[in-house]
Short mmCIF file of C-alpha atoms and ligand atoms in Angstrom, two decimals:
data_model
loop_
_atom_site.label_atom_id
_atom_site.label_comp_id
_atom_site.label_asym_id
_atom_site.label_seq_id
_atom_site.Cartn_x
_atom_site.Cartn_y
_atom_site.Cartn_z
CA MET A 1083 -13.34 -27.50 -154.24
CA ILE A 1084 -11.77 -26.98 -157.44
CA ASP A 1085 -10.26 -24.00 -159.12
CA VAL A 1086 -11.99 -24.34 -162.34
CA GLU A 1087 -9.89 -21.34 -163.79
CA LYS A 1088 -6.77 -23.22 -162.97
CA ILE A 1089 -7.83 -26.43 -164.53
CA ARG A 1090 -9.19 -24.44 -167.60
CA ARG A 1091 -5.68 -23.39 -168.21
CA GLN A 1092 -4.69 -26.95 -168.95
CA PHE A 1093 -7.45 -26.64 -171.86
CA PRO A 1094 -6.25 -24.47 -174.68
CA ILE A 1095 -8.75 -25.66 -176.78
CA LEU A 1096 -11.33 -24.02 -174.51
CA GLU A 1097 -9.91 -20.59 -175.41
CA ARG A 1098 -11.00 -20.89 -179.13
CA LYS A 1099 -14.04 -19.20 -180.60
CA VAL A 1100 -16.64 -20.51 -182.46
CA SER A 1101 -18.93 -18.45 -184.72
CA GLY A 1102 -17.29 -15.36 -183.36
CA ARG A 1103 -18.21 -16.30 -180.03
CA GLN A 1104 -16.13 -17.83 -176.96
CA LEU A 1105 -16.47 -21.45 -177.45
CA VAL A 1106 -18.88 -23.29 -174.87
CA TYR A 1107 -18.15 -27.01 -175.26
CA LEU A 1108 -21.08 -29.06 -173.71
CA ASP A 1109 -20.56 -32.26 -175.73
CA ASN A 1110 -18.56 -33.98 -173.07
CA THR A 1111 -20.61 -37.14 -173.37
CA ALA A 1112 -19.42 -37.99 -176.71
CA THR A 1113 -15.93 -36.92 -176.15
CA SER A 1114 -13.99 -34.67 -173.42
CA GLN A 1115 -11.17 -32.54 -174.27
CA ALA A 1116 -7.72 -33.31 -173.28
CA PRO A 1117 -5.38 -31.44 -170.98
CA LEU A 1118 -1.90 -30.09 -171.97
CA SER A 1119 -0.39 -33.19 -169.91
CA VAL A 1120 -2.08 -35.53 -172.16
CA VAL A 1121 -1.09 -33.30 -175.43
CA GLU A 1122 2.33 -32.98 -174.35
CA GLU A 1123 2.86 -36.67 -173.90
CA ILE A 1124 1.97 -37.68 -176.77
CA GLY A 1125 4.54 -35.33 -178.25
CA ARG A 1126 7.17 -36.18 -175.79
CA ILE A 1127 6.74 -39.85 -176.72
CA TYR A 1128 6.68 -38.96 -180.79
CA ARG A 1129 9.67 -37.11 -180.11
CA GLY A 1130 11.49 -39.16 -178.05
CA HIS A 1131 10.23 -42.91 -177.63
CA ARG A 1132 8.23 -44.27 -180.31
CA ALA A 1133 8.94 -47.73 -181.11
CA ASN A 1134 6.69 -50.99 -181.21
CA VAL A 1135 6.12 -52.53 -177.89
CA HIS A 1136 6.92 -55.99 -176.97
CA ARG A 1137 9.02 -56.65 -179.94
CA GLY A 1138 12.24 -55.53 -179.50
CA VAL A 1139 15.12 -55.68 -177.16
CA HIS A 1140 16.48 -52.26 -178.22
CA THR A 1141 16.05 -49.38 -176.08
CA LEU A 1142 13.34 -47.61 -177.49
CA SER A 1143 11.07 -50.48 -177.87
CA GLN A 1144 11.55 -51.27 -174.05
CA GLU A 1145 11.03 -47.65 -173.12
CA MET A 1146 7.88 -47.44 -174.89
CA THR A 1147 6.58 -51.11 -173.67
CA ALA A 1148 7.27 -49.76 -170.11
CA LEU A 1149 5.30 -46.86 -170.81
CA GLN A 1150 2.40 -49.01 -172.11
CA GLU A 1151 2.47 -51.54 -169.24
CA LYS A 1152 2.54 -48.79 -166.71
CA SER A 1153 -0.44 -47.20 -168.04
CA ARG A 1154 -2.02 -50.66 -167.86
CA ASP A 1155 -1.29 -50.56 -164.40
CA LYS A 1156 -2.58 -47.19 -163.66
CA VAL A 1157 -5.93 -48.39 -165.30
CA ARG A 1158 -6.04 -51.28 -162.99
CA GLU A 1159 -5.60 -49.28 -159.78
CA PHE A 1160 -7.98 -46.89 -161.29
CA ILE A 1161 -10.84 -49.56 -161.10
CA ASN A 1162 -9.51 -51.21 -158.43
CA ALA A 1163 -8.93 -54.71 -160.56
CA GLN A 1164 -6.72 -57.18 -158.98
CA SER A 1165 -4.26 -57.80 -161.83
CA ILE A 1166 -2.88 -56.53 -164.91
CA GLU A 1167 -3.95 -59.36 -166.72
CA GLU A 1168 -7.48 -58.57 -166.35
CA ILE A 1169 -7.14 -55.40 -168.18
CA ILE A 1170 -7.35 -55.90 -171.86
CA PHE A 1171 -6.48 -52.79 -174.23
CA THR A 1172 -9.06 -52.13 -177.00
CA ARG A 1173 -10.06 -49.55 -179.41
CA GLY A 1174 -12.76 -48.40 -177.23
CA THR A 1175 -16.08 -49.37 -175.37
CA THR A 1176 -17.57 -50.63 -178.81
CA GLU A 1177 -14.72 -52.75 -179.31
CA SER A 1178 -14.60 -54.00 -175.76
CA ILE A 1179 -18.19 -55.09 -176.16
CA ASN A 1180 -17.38 -56.79 -179.68
CA LEU A 1181 -14.60 -58.61 -178.15
CA VAL A 1182 -16.93 -60.22 -175.34
CA ALA A 1183 -19.58 -60.81 -178.01
CA ALA A 1184 -17.24 -62.76 -180.17
CA SER A 1185 -15.45 -64.37 -177.54
CA PHE A 1186 -17.43 -65.12 -174.79
CA GLY A 1187 -20.22 -65.40 -177.08
CA GLN A 1188 -19.02 -68.54 -178.67
CA ARG A 1189 -20.14 -70.52 -175.56
CA PHE A 1190 -23.91 -69.31 -176.26
CA ARG A 1191 -26.32 -71.87 -177.84
CA GLU A 1192 -29.59 -71.34 -179.84
CA GLY A 1193 -32.15 -70.15 -177.47
CA ASP A 1194 -29.73 -68.62 -174.77
CA GLU A 1195 -30.94 -65.25 -173.53
CA ILE A 1196 -29.09 -62.09 -172.85
CA ILE A 1197 -30.91 -59.31 -170.98
CA LEU A 1198 -30.22 -55.64 -171.99
CA THR A 1199 -32.13 -52.33 -171.32
CA VAL A 1200 -34.09 -50.21 -173.28
CA MET A 1201 -31.44 -47.32 -172.54
CA GLU A 1202 -28.46 -49.12 -174.15
CA HIS A 1203 -25.97 -47.16 -176.70
CA HIS A 1204 -25.95 -49.19 -180.03
CA ALA A 1205 -22.83 -50.56 -179.05
CA ASN A 1206 -24.37 -52.63 -176.40
CA ILE A 1207 -27.20 -53.64 -178.88
CA VAL A 1208 -25.98 -54.33 -182.12
CA PRO A 1209 -22.81 -56.60 -181.48
CA TRP A 1210 -25.55 -59.10 -179.48
CA GLN A 1211 -27.73 -58.81 -182.72
CA LEU A 1212 -24.77 -59.97 -184.90
CA LEU A 1213 -24.17 -62.69 -182.62
CA ARG A 1214 -28.12 -63.67 -182.57
CA GLU A 1215 -27.49 -64.01 -186.44
CA ARG A 1216 -25.03 -66.51 -185.80
CA THR A 1217 -26.06 -68.39 -183.25
CA ARG A 1218 -30.01 -67.78 -182.57
CA ILE A 1219 -29.69 -66.37 -179.10
CA LYS A 1220 -32.60 -64.19 -177.76
CA LEU A 1221 -32.48 -60.48 -176.62
CA LYS A 1222 -34.67 -59.54 -173.53
CA VAL A 1223 -35.07 -55.85 -173.06
CA VAL A 1224 -35.83 -54.29 -169.57
CA GLU A 1225 -38.40 -51.44 -169.76
CA ILE A 1226 -37.67 -47.83 -167.95
CA ASN A 1227 -40.33 -45.70 -165.62
CA GLU A 1228 -41.57 -42.26 -166.82
CA LYS A 1229 -38.49 -40.81 -164.78
CA GLY A 1230 -36.30 -43.05 -167.04
CA GLU A 1231 -35.50 -45.35 -164.20
CA ILE A 1232 -34.89 -49.18 -164.67
CA ASP A 1233 -37.59 -51.22 -163.84
CA LEU A 1234 -35.77 -53.66 -161.43
CA GLU A 1235 -38.78 -55.84 -160.67
CA GLN A 1236 -39.01 -56.37 -164.54
CA TYR A 1237 -35.35 -56.90 -164.85
CA GLU A 1238 -35.44 -59.59 -162.41
CA ALA A 1239 -38.40 -61.42 -163.74
CA LEU A 1240 -36.87 -61.45 -166.90
CA PHE A 1241 -34.07 -63.91 -165.71
CA SER A 1242 -34.79 -67.75 -166.84
CA GLU A 1243 -32.80 -71.08 -166.95
CA LYS A 1244 -31.72 -69.78 -170.57
CA THR A 1245 -30.31 -66.47 -169.31
CA VAL A 1246 -26.64 -66.42 -170.11
CA LEU A 1247 -25.44 -62.68 -169.73
CA ALA A 1248 -26.97 -59.56 -168.35
CA SER A 1249 -25.57 -56.40 -170.14
CA PHE A 1250 -26.31 -53.02 -169.17
CA CYS A 1251 -25.17 -49.43 -169.00
CA HIS A 1252 -23.66 -48.01 -165.82
CA VAL A 1253 -25.18 -44.31 -167.07
CA SER A 1254 -27.29 -43.63 -169.93
CA ASN A 1255 -25.94 -41.20 -172.44
CA VAL A 1256 -29.31 -39.70 -173.21
CA LEU A 1257 -31.09 -39.88 -169.83
CA GLY A 1258 -28.22 -39.41 -167.45
CA THR A 1259 -29.71 -42.14 -165.31
CA VAL A 1260 -27.07 -43.73 -163.04
CA ASN A 1261 -28.40 -47.34 -162.84
CA PRO A 1262 -27.97 -49.36 -159.44
CA VAL A 1263 -25.49 -51.66 -161.05
CA LYS A 1264 -24.32 -53.28 -157.96
CA GLU A 1265 -27.68 -54.43 -157.16
CA MET A 1266 -28.37 -55.21 -161.06
CA ILE A 1267 -25.04 -57.39 -160.93
CA ALA A 1268 -26.18 -58.98 -157.85
CA THR A 1269 -29.58 -59.86 -159.23
CA ALA A 1270 -27.61 -61.62 -162.23
CA HIS A 1271 -25.43 -63.49 -159.99
CA ARG A 1272 -28.30 -64.89 -157.96
CA HIS A 1273 -29.59 -66.36 -161.08
CA GLY A 1274 -26.15 -67.57 -161.83
CA VAL A 1275 -25.65 -65.26 -164.70
CA PRO A 1276 -22.58 -63.12 -165.46
CA ALA A 1277 -22.99 -59.17 -165.78
CA LEU A 1278 -21.27 -56.87 -168.28
CA VAL A 1279 -21.41 -53.19 -167.20
CA ASP A 1280 -20.89 -50.34 -170.04
CA GLY A 1281 -19.25 -47.85 -168.26
CA ALA A 1282 -18.58 -45.39 -171.07
CA GLN A 1283 -20.52 -42.78 -169.30
CA ALA A 1284 -19.62 -43.66 -165.79
CA SER A 1285 -15.96 -43.76 -165.76
CA PRO A 1286 -15.34 -39.81 -166.17
CA HIS A 1287 -17.57 -39.08 -163.27
CA ILE A 1288 -18.18 -41.78 -160.68
CA LYS A 1289 -15.61 -43.92 -158.87
CA ILE A 1290 -15.54 -47.32 -160.26
CA ASP A 1291 -14.38 -50.57 -158.10
CA VAL A 1292 -14.78 -53.39 -160.24
CA ARG A 1293 -14.11 -55.67 -157.25
CA ASP A 1294 -16.84 -53.95 -154.89
CA LEU A 1295 -19.29 -54.05 -157.95
CA ASP A 1296 -18.36 -57.76 -158.47
CA CYS A 1297 -19.12 -57.08 -162.39
CA ASP A 1298 -17.57 -59.94 -164.55
CA PHE A 1299 -16.84 -57.21 -167.57
CA TYR A 1300 -16.51 -53.41 -167.30
CA VAL A 1301 -15.91 -51.56 -170.56
CA PHE A 1302 -15.05 -47.99 -171.18
CA SER A 1303 -13.29 -45.37 -173.43
CA SER A 1304 -10.53 -43.02 -172.77
CA HIS A 1305 -11.76 -40.22 -174.85
CA LYS A 1306 -14.44 -39.56 -172.57
CA MET A 1307 -12.07 -39.38 -169.53
CA TYR A 1308 -9.90 -36.39 -170.88
CA GLY A 1309 -7.68 -39.13 -172.53
CA PRO A 1310 -6.64 -40.01 -176.33
CA SER A 1311 -9.06 -41.37 -178.75
CA GLY A 1312 -8.51 -45.04 -180.00
CA VAL A 1313 -8.05 -46.25 -176.61
CA GLY A 1314 -10.83 -48.53 -174.57
CA ILE A 1315 -10.45 -50.68 -171.72
CA LEU A 1316 -12.19 -54.05 -171.17
CA TYR A 1317 -11.94 -55.21 -167.55
CA GLY A 1318 -12.63 -58.63 -167.11
CA LYS A 1319 -12.43 -61.57 -164.20
CA ARG A 1320 -9.43 -63.24 -164.64
CA GLU A 1321 -10.97 -66.70 -164.70
CA LEU A 1322 -13.70 -65.70 -167.20
CA LEU A 1323 -11.08 -64.28 -169.55
CA GLU A 1324 -8.74 -67.25 -169.13
CA SER A 1325 -11.90 -69.51 -170.19
CA MET A 1326 -12.21 -67.44 -173.12
CA PRO A 1327 -10.89 -68.15 -176.54
CA PRO A 1328 -9.10 -65.35 -178.51
CA TRP A 1329 -11.24 -63.29 -181.04
CA GLN A 1330 -8.57 -61.93 -183.38
CA GLY A 1331 -5.23 -63.52 -184.39
CA GLY A 1332 -2.19 -62.06 -185.30
CA GLY A 1333 1.30 -60.98 -184.11
CA GLU A 1334 1.35 -60.45 -180.14
CA MET A 1335 -1.32 -62.72 -178.97
CA ILE A 1336 0.67 -65.95 -179.53
CA ALA A 1337 3.04 -68.12 -177.77
CA LYS A 1338 4.22 -70.53 -180.52
CA VAL A 1339 3.01 -70.61 -184.00
CA THR A 1340 3.30 -73.54 -186.52
CA PHE A 1341 1.40 -74.24 -189.55
CA ASN A 1342 -0.44 -77.17 -187.78
CA HIS A 1343 -0.92 -75.30 -184.27
CA THR A 1344 -0.81 -72.01 -182.35
CA ASP A 1345 -0.36 -71.65 -178.68
CA PHE A 1346 -1.66 -68.63 -177.56
CA ALA A 1347 -0.23 -65.98 -175.45
CA ASP A 1348 -1.24 -65.51 -171.62
CA LEU A 1349 -3.39 -62.80 -170.48
CA PRO A 1350 -3.62 -59.96 -171.41
CA PHE A 1351 -2.16 -60.24 -174.61
CA LYS A 1352 -4.38 -63.12 -175.74
CA PHE A 1353 -6.74 -60.44 -176.40
CA GLU A 1354 -4.49 -57.93 -177.86
CA ALA A 1355 -3.52 -59.03 -181.63
CA GLY A 1356 -1.38 -56.64 -183.70
CA THR A 1357 0.02 -53.13 -182.86
CA PRO A 1358 -2.03 -51.39 -180.40
CA ASP A 1359 -2.48 -47.70 -179.96
CA TYR A 1360 0.72 -47.57 -177.78
CA ILE A 1361 1.04 -43.98 -177.80
CA GLY A 1362 -2.41 -43.11 -176.88
CA ILE A 1363 -2.58 -46.00 -174.31
CA ALA A 1364 0.51 -44.56 -172.77
CA ALA A 1365 -0.61 -41.08 -172.70
CA PHE A 1366 -4.29 -42.27 -171.14
CA SER A 1367 -2.01 -42.56 -168.06
CA LYS A 1368 -1.95 -38.83 -167.94
CA ALA A 1369 -5.71 -38.47 -168.31
CA ILE A 1370 -5.77 -40.75 -165.06
CA ASP A 1371 -3.42 -38.40 -163.24
CA PHE A 1372 -5.22 -35.58 -164.29
CA ILE A 1373 -8.51 -37.24 -162.92
CA ASN A 1374 -6.85 -38.55 -159.66
CA GLU A 1375 -5.33 -35.36 -159.05
CA THR A 1376 -8.46 -33.46 -159.58
CA GLY A 1377 -10.49 -36.02 -157.46
CA LEU A 1378 -13.52 -37.67 -158.67
CA GLY A 1379 -15.50 -36.45 -155.93
CA ASN A 1380 -14.77 -32.96 -156.94
CA ILE A 1381 -15.49 -33.25 -160.37
CA GLU A 1382 -18.88 -35.17 -159.85
CA ARG A 1383 -19.92 -32.41 -157.40
CA HIS A 1384 -18.87 -29.57 -159.88
CA GLU A 1385 -20.53 -31.20 -162.88
CA LEU A 1386 -23.66 -31.82 -161.08
CA GLU A 1387 -23.88 -28.45 -159.68
CA LEU A 1388 -23.70 -26.91 -163.24
CA ALA A 1389 -26.13 -29.49 -164.76
CA ARG A 1390 -28.89 -29.02 -161.81
CA PHE A 1391 -28.45 -25.11 -162.58
CA ALA A 1392 -28.72 -25.53 -166.43
CA GLU A 1393 -31.66 -27.83 -165.96
CA GLU A 1394 -33.45 -25.53 -163.84
CA GLY A 1395 -32.79 -22.56 -166.07
CA LEU A 1396 -33.96 -24.65 -169.31
CA ARG A 1397 -37.16 -25.64 -167.46
CA ASN A 1398 -38.14 -22.09 -167.09
CA ILE A 1399 -38.14 -21.67 -171.15
CA ASP A 1400 -41.72 -22.06 -172.71
CA GLY A 1401 -42.29 -25.41 -174.53
CA ILE A 1402 -38.84 -26.93 -173.06
CA ARG A 1403 -39.19 -30.67 -172.11
CA ILE A 1404 -36.76 -32.41 -170.28
CA TYR A 1405 -36.02 -36.24 -171.03
CA GLY A 1406 -34.72 -38.18 -168.10
CA GLU A 1407 -35.84 -37.27 -164.32
CA ALA A 1408 -33.89 -40.13 -162.64
CA LYS A 1409 -33.41 -39.56 -158.81
CA ASP A 1410 -29.82 -40.54 -159.46
CA LYS A 1411 -28.66 -38.42 -162.40
CA GLY A 1412 -25.38 -37.81 -163.95
CA PRO A 1413 -24.46 -34.46 -165.84
CA VAL A 1414 -26.37 -35.01 -168.88
CA ILE A 1415 -29.35 -32.79 -169.95
CA SER A 1416 -31.41 -34.02 -172.88
CA PHE A 1417 -34.26 -31.74 -173.78
CA LEU A 1418 -36.45 -30.61 -176.72
CA LEU A 1419 -38.29 -27.52 -177.56
CA ALA A 1420 -41.98 -27.94 -178.52
CA GLY A 1421 -42.46 -27.97 -182.27
CA VAL A 1422 -38.80 -27.41 -183.12
CA HIS A 1423 -36.51 -30.44 -184.71
CA PRO A 1424 -33.39 -30.71 -182.33
CA TYR A 1425 -31.03 -30.26 -185.47
CA ASP A 1426 -32.63 -26.67 -185.99
CA LEU A 1427 -31.96 -25.91 -182.34
CA GLY A 1428 -28.28 -27.35 -182.34
CA LEU A 1429 -27.50 -25.30 -185.40
CA LEU A 1430 -28.73 -22.15 -183.58
CA LEU A 1431 -26.97 -23.10 -180.71
CA ASP A 1432 -23.55 -23.44 -182.55
CA LYS A 1433 -24.58 -20.10 -184.22
CA GLN A 1434 -24.02 -18.71 -180.50
CA GLY A 1435 -20.85 -20.96 -179.92
CA VAL A 1436 -22.39 -23.41 -177.78
CA GLU A 1437 -21.65 -26.99 -178.90
CA VAL A 1438 -24.37 -29.49 -178.04
CA ARG A 1439 -25.00 -32.82 -179.39
CA THR A 1440 -28.15 -33.33 -181.43
CA GLY A 1441 -30.06 -36.47 -182.61
CA HIS A 1442 -30.57 -40.06 -181.45
CA HIS A 1443 -27.13 -40.30 -179.57
CA CYS A 1444 -26.58 -43.88 -180.80
CA ALA A 1445 -29.91 -44.90 -178.69
CA MET A 1446 -32.73 -45.44 -181.50
CA PRO A 1447 -34.67 -47.90 -179.41
CA LEU A 1448 -34.72 -45.50 -176.65
CA MET A 1449 -35.93 -42.75 -178.97
CA ASP A 1450 -38.64 -45.18 -180.29
CA ARG A 1451 -39.43 -45.71 -176.54
CA LEU A 1452 -39.66 -42.07 -176.01
CA GLY A 1453 -41.75 -41.29 -179.18
CA ILE A 1454 -39.20 -38.71 -180.26
CA PRO A 1455 -36.60 -38.66 -183.13
CA GLY A 1456 -33.89 -37.13 -181.00
CA THR A 1457 -33.07 -34.63 -178.65
CA VAL A 1458 -30.73 -31.91 -177.89
CA ARG A 1459 -27.98 -33.02 -175.44
CA ALA A 1460 -25.87 -30.75 -173.17
CA SER A 1461 -23.31 -32.58 -171.12
CA PHE A 1462 -20.84 -31.12 -168.85
CA ALA A 1463 -16.84 -31.80 -168.02
CA VAL A 1464 -14.98 -30.63 -164.85
CA TYR A 1465 -13.72 -27.38 -166.84
CA ASN A 1466 -17.29 -25.94 -167.47
CA THR A 1467 -18.27 -22.79 -165.70
CA LEU A 1468 -21.37 -21.37 -164.19
CA ASP A 1469 -21.10 -18.76 -166.94
CA GLU A 1470 -20.99 -21.57 -169.39
CA ALA A 1471 -24.26 -22.98 -168.06
CA LYS A 1472 -26.00 -19.39 -168.25
CA ARG A 1473 -24.71 -19.19 -171.79
CA LEU A 1474 -26.54 -22.23 -172.57
CA ILE A 1475 -29.50 -21.06 -171.12
CA SER A 1476 -29.45 -17.71 -172.86
CA ALA A 1477 -28.58 -19.36 -176.19
CA VAL A 1478 -31.78 -21.46 -175.93
CA GLU A 1479 -33.97 -18.53 -175.16
CA THR A 1480 -32.45 -16.66 -178.23
CA ALA A 1481 -33.09 -19.70 -180.36
CA ALA A 1482 -36.52 -20.22 -179.05
CA SER A 1483 -37.33 -16.49 -179.65
CA ILE A 1484 -36.20 -17.11 -183.26
CA LEU A 1485 -37.71 -20.35 -184.16
CA LYS A 1486 -41.33 -20.05 -182.43
N1 LIG B 2772 -21.65 -46.82 -174.57
C1 LIG B 2772 -21.93 -45.56 -174.07
C2 LIG B 2772 -23.19 -45.59 -172.87
C3 LIG B 2772 -21.72 -44.76 -174.90
O1 LIG B 2772 -22.19 -43.30 -174.66
C4 LIG B 2772 -20.84 -44.58 -175.77
C5 LIG B 2772 -20.34 -43.32 -176.66
O2 LIG B 2772 -20.94 -42.54 -176.76
C6 LIG B 2772 -20.50 -45.95 -176.13
C7 LIG B 2772 -21.08 -47.00 -175.47
C8 LIG B 2772 -19.42 -46.13 -177.38
O3 LIG B 2772 -18.40 -45.72 -177.05
P1 LIG B 2772 -16.81 -45.79 -178.15
O4 LIG B 2772 -17.59 -44.76 -179.26
O5 LIG B 2772 -15.82 -44.77 -177.27
O6 LIG B 2772 -16.68 -46.76 -178.40
#
């Protein structure tokens, strides 16, 4: 059990008002709010430790480097990776996937095939399309059923001798579908194909164990996990990362440089050219502490309880249609009100202090598949309350009465 009121006191932003009403923040899928421990850690570092990492013998640089590397080990522990060499810091999930496409993708040849699913975020589509322009690879797409679940038979049938990668989300940011990624990874491996998991929507809610999953790459973002923005993670199996060329050149990723030749640094620094967001990275460790102290099991249970309650309430409103009915579903509700554009509904909810996301959610191919321009999306975090779920329902009721 969790004490939501105690948790809320760690998130002062939740006390603010929007449109004269108490804020109800339900856009957690886009970015969740940060607890005071994260905010204060950023301030503490700016006040007392800020210096560039891995560069100086001086005390501040040594301290800052230690803070950053402590965070790397915390991330390693959080996802049960074997070694810190397997944890690469990036700017976010998007950059992590671009890194894999730019580096691992160099071994792909014309006609090679990558398997994606129709529910992918643009971050797991466009980098592969950019690669396709350079190398003429092919993209194959797995379909979903009416509930928004992956068609596992079709998925397996898409593998061929030409398949070089399967890349799919753990949890859909639109439908909330929790994909059977362990099974999907095992299928890929049976065909001798590595698997990348986009865990942006899983890492805030579900225990990730990369060794148990046996994924080859796992990517996620700090800002969706109560951490600072501008920080992402690429987990990769060590032997794979070792076999991959650097994707960006610059300071910190080298061992020796002459004008004729450069020897690259060892992992993980080979993939971390330039000055990273070392303060964000260091403060991310406090977000992981927050999640660990609250308990992922408690977080998931609480969020799902709210999401199920809100979904039930919304279903009772005339004209509401919910998108995403998977058996295993995260705390995300995508919906539409018949005859009403999602933006209009979103604006009326904002006028009542209820912050939800509207639009295509960076998943235009999925919107095409569903035959809609977008949805309204409410998504829950551990600090949300039953009262807030009720506020969502009544705000949609009010909006429906105005718009219909
Ligand atoms: N993948 C999924 C499933 C997402 O939901 C998101 C963001 O919403 C991303 C990737 C991109 O994450 P970021 O913007 O942090 O790079």
